Tab-separated table of C-alpha atoms and ligand atoms in Angstrom:
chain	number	residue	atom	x	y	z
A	248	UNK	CA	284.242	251.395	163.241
A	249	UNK	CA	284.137	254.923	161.364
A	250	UNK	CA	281.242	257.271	162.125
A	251	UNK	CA	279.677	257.000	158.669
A	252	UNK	CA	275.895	258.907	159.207
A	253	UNK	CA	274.667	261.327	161.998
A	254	UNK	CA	271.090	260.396	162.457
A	255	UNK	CA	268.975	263.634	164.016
A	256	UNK	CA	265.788	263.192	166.104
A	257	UNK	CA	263.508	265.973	164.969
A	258	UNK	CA	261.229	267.738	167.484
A	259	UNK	CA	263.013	269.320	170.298
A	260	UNK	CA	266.458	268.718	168.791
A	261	UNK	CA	266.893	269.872	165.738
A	262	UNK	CA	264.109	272.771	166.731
A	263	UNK	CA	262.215	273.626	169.967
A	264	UNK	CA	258.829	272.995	168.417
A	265	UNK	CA	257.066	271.961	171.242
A	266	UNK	CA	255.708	274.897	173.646
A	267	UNK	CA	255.517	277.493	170.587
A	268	UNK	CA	254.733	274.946	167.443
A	269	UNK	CA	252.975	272.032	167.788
A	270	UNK	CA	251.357	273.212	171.536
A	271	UNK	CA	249.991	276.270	170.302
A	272	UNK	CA	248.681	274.132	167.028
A	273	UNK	CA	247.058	271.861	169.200
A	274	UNK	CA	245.117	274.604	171.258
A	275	UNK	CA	243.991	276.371	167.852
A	276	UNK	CA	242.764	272.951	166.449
A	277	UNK	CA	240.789	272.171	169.616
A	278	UNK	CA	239.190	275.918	169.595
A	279	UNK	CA	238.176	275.792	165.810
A	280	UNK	CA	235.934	272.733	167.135
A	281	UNK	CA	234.674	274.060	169.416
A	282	UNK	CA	236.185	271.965	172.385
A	283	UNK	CA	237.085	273.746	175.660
A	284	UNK	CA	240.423	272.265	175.938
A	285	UNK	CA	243.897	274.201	176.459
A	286	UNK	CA	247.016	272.662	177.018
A	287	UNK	CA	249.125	274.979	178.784
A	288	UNK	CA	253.319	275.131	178.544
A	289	UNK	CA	252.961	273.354	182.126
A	290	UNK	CA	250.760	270.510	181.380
A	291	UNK	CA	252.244	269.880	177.971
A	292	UNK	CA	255.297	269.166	179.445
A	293	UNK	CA	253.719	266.124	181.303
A	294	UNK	CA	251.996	264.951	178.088
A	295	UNK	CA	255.297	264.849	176.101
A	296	UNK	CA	255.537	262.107	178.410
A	297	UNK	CA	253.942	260.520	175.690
A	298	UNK	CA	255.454	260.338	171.990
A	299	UNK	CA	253.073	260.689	169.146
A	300	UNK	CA	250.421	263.685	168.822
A	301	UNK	CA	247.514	261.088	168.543
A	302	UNK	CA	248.748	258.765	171.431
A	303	UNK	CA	249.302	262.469	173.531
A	304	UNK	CA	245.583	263.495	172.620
A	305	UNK	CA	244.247	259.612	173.506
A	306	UNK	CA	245.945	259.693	176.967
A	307	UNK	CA	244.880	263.422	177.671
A	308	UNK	CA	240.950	262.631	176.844
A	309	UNK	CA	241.057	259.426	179.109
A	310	UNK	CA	241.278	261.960	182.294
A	311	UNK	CA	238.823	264.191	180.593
A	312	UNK	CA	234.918	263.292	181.302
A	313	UNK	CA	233.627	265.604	178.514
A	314	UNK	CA	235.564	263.655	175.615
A	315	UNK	CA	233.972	261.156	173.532
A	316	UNK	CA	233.691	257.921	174.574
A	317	UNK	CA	236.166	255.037	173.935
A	318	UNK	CA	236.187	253.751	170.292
A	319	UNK	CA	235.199	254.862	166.691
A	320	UNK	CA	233.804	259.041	167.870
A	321	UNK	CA	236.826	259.338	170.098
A	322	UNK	CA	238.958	257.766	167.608
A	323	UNK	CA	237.587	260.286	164.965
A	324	UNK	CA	237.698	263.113	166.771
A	325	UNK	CA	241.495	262.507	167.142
A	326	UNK	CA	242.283	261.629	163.963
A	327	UNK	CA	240.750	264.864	162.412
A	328	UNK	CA	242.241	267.363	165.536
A	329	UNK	CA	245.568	265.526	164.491
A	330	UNK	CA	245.492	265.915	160.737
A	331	UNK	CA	244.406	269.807	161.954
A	332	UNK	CA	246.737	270.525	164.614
A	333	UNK	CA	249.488	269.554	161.621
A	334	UNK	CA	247.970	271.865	159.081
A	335	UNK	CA	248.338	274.751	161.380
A	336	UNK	CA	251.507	273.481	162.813
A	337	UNK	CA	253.037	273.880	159.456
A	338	UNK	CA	251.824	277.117	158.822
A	339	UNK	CA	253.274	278.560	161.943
A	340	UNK	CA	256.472	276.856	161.363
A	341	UNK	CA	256.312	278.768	157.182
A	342	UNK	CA	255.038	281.493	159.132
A	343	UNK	CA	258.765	281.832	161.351
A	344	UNK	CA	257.313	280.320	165.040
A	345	UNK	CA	259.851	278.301	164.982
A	346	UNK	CA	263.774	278.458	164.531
A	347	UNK	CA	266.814	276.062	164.377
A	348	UNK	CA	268.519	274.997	167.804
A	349	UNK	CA	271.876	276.593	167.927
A	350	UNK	CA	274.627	274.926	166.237
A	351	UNK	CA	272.141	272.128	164.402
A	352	UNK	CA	272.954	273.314	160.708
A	353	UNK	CA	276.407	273.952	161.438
A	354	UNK	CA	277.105	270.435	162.540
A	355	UNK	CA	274.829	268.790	159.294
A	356	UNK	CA	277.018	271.163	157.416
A	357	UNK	CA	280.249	269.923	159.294
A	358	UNK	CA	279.385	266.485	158.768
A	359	UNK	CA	278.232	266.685	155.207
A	360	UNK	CA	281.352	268.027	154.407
A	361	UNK	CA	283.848	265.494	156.314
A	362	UNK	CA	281.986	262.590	154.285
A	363	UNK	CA	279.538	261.800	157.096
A	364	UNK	CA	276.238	261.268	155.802
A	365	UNK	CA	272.959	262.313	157.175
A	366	UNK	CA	269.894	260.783	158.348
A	367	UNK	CA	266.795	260.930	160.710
A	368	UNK	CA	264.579	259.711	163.020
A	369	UNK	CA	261.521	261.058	164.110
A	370	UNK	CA	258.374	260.051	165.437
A	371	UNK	CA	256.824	263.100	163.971
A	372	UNK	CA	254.364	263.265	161.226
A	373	UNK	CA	256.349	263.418	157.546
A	374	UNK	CA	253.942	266.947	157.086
A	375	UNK	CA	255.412	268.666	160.068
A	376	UNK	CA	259.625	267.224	158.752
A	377	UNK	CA	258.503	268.693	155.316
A	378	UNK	CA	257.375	271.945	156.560
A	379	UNK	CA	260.350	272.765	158.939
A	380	UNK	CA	263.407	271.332	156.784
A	381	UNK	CA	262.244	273.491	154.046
A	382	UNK	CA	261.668	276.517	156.053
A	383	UNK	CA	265.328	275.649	157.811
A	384	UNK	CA	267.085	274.292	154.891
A	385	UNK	CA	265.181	275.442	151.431
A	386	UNK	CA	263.124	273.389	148.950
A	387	UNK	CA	266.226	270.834	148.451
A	388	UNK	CA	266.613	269.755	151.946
A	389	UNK	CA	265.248	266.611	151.124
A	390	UNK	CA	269.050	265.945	149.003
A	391	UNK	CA	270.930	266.283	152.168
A	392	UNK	CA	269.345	263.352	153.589
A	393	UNK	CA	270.320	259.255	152.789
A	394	UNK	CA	267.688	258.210	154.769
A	395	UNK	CA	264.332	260.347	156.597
A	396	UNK	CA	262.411	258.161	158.840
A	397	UNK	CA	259.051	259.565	159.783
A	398	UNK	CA	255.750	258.202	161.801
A	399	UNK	CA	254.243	256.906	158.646
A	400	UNK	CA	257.394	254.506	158.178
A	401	UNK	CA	258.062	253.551	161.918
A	402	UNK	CA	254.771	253.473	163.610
A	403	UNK	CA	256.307	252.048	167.035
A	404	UNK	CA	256.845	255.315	168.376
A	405	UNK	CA	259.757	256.011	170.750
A	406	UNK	CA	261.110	254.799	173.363
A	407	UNK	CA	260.707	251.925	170.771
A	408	UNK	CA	263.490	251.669	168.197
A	409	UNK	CA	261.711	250.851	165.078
A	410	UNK	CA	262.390	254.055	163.347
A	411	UNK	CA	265.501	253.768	164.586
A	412	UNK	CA	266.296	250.127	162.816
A	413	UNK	CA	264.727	251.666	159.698
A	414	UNK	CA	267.271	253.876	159.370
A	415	UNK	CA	269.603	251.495	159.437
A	416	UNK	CA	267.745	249.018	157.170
A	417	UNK	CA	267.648	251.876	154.802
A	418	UNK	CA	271.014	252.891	155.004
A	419	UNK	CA	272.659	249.332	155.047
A	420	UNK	CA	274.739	250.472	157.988
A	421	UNK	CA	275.418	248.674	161.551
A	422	UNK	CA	274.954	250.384	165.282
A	423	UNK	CA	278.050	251.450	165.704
A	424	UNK	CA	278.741	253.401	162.220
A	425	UNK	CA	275.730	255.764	163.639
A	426	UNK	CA	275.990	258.189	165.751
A	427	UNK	CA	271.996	259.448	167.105
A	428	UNK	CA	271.506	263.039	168.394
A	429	UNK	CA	268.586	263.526	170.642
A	430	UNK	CA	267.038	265.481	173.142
A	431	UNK	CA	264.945	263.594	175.748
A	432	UNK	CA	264.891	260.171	177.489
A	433	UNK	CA	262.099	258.481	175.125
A	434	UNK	CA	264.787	259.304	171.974
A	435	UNK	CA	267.807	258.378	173.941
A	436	UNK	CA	265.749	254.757	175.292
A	437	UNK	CA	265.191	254.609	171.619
A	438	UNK	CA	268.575	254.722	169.849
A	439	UNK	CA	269.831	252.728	172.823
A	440	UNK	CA	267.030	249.897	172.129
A	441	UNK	CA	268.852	249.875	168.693
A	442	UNK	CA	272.017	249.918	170.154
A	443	UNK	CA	273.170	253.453	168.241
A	444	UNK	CA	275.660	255.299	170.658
A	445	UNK	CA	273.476	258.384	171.768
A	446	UNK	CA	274.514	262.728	171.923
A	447	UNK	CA	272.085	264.160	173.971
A	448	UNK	CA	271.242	267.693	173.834
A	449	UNK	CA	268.316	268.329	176.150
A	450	UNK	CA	265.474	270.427	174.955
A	451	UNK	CA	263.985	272.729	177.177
A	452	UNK	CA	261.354	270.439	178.891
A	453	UNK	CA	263.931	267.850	179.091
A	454	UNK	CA	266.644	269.859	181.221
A	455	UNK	CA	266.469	267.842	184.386
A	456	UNK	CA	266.304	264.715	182.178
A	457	UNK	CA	267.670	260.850	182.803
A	458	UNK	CA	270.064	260.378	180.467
A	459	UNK	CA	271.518	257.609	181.857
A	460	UNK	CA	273.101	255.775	178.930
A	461	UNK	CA	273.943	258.793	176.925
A	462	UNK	CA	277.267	258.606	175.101
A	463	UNK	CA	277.476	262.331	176.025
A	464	UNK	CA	275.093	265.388	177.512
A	465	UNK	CA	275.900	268.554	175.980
A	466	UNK	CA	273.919	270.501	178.503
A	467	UNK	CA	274.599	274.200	177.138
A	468	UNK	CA	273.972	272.980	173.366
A	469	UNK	CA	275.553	271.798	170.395
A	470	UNK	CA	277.470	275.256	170.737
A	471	UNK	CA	278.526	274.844	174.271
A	472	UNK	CA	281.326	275.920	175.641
A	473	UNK	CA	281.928	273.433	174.413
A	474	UNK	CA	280.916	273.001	170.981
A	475	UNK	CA	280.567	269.918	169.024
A	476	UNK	CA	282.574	269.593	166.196
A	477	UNK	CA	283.302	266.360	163.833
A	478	UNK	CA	286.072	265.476	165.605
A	479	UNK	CA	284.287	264.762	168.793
A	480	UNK	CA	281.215	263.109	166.714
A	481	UNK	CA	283.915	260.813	165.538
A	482	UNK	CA	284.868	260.056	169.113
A	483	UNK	CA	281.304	259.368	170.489
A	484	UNK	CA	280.287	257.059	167.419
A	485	UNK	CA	280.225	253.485	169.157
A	486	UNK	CA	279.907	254.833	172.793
A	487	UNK	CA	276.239	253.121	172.977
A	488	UNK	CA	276.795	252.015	176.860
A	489	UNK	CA	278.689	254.503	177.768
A	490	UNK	CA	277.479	257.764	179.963
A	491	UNK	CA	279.875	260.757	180.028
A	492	UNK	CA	279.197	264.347	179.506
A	493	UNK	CA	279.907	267.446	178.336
A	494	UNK	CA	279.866	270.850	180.258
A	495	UNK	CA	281.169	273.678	180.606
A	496	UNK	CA	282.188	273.537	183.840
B	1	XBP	C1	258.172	264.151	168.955
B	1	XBP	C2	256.803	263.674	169.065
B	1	XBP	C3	255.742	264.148	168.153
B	1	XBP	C4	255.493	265.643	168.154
B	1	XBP	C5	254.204	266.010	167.451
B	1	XBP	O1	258.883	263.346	168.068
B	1	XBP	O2	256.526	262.869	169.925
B	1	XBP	O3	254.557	263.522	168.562
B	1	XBP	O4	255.382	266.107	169.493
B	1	XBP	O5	254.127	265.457	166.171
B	1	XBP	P1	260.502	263.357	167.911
B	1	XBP	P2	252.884	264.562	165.676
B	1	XBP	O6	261.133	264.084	169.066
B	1	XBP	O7	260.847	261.898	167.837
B	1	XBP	O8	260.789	264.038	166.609
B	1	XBP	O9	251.649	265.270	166.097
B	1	XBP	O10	253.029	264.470	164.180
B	1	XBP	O11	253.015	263.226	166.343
B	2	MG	MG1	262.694	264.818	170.300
């Protein structure tokens, strides 16, 4: 079957917004009240084990003795850190913190342009999509997109494939006219779940990843050597149990 939409994963794909966005956010939001709490690059790292910002805060205070209990004041507290951390993540994002991967617009403009259309799937917060596609891609971004899948729609978070299957709900298309791009093993488990043949290209705290399952690794980027052009989206599409990769070497 044709390739007929690329469908991007957001955070650590189409950006590296982890370590110097939504980390850094996090430590200013716990600081302005008045918590002790850091997260450092290192630690972070572990707690991306975790997809969602609130479900990474809830299983950080569980080790932690001075947060609030379990239930409604814990629950609270996270909920307004979270709709914090995302207010300052977006104005560190306007404010330049963060910058497209290499070859990301390139390839949406590649695609665009051979007919493919454009989608994604994030477990992010629609806040932080808004405020990086239109720092990366103008006020219009939101046109270049048939479908934009965000935590508010698909509140399964990754590795499960709801926002996945939204995507496709939304874009009447099967599994194997997608092709998913993604960076770590929670997005890959996900577009597998929903049986969309995976290109992974590992973010920085995913670089000794699994990717077992992976239609392809491009482990230098979506620039290599190699890079990825149409004509090798168009080859992957379909590939869901398939692992290969590509490298330069
Ligand atoms: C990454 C995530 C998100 C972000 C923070 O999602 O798991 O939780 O780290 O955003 P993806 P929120 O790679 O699927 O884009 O605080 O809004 O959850
Ligand atoms: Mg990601």
């Amino acid at each position: 079957m044709p390739l007929r939409a690329l469908v991007w994963d957001v955070d650590g794909t189409v950006a590296e917004t982890e370590a110097d966005g939504h980390r850094v956010a996090f430590n200013e939001a716990f600081a302005a009240a008045g918590l002790p709490w850091r997260w450092s690059v290192e630690c972070y790292g572990e707690l991306l084990a975790v997809s969602g910002g609130r479900e990474r805060m809830l299983a950080d205070f569980a080790t932690r003795p001075d947060a609030p209990p379990l239930g409604p004041a814990r629950d609270a507290l996270v909920a307004a850190l979270h709709l914090d951390k995302n207010r300052r993540y977006a104005a560190r994002v306007a404010a330049g913190a963060v910058a497209a991967r290499p070859g990301v617009l390139r390839l949406m403009h590649e695609a665009l342009h051979a007919g493919i259309a454009l989608a994604i799937a994030t477990t992010t917060s629609r806040s932080n999509v808004e405020a990086l596609f239109t720092t990366l891609m103008g006020a219009d971004w939101r046109e270049h997109f048939a479908s934009v899948v965000c935590a508010e729609d698909a509140p399964l978070k990754k590795p499960d494939p709801q926002a996945y299957q939204r995507v496709m709900s939304e874009l009447g298309l099967a599994p194997e006219a997608l092709l998913a791009v993604e960076d770590s093993p929670n997005g890959l488990a996900a577009a597998r779940a929903a049986g969309i043949a995976t290109l992974v290209t590992p973010s920085v705290y995913f670089r000794d990843g699994d990717f077992t399952g992976a239609a392809a690794v491009c482990a230098e980027g979506l620039d290599g050597p190699p890079a990825v052009d149409v004509a090798a989206l168009r080859a992957l599409a379909g590939r869901a149990y398939f692992s290969d990769s590509i490298r330069s070497t």
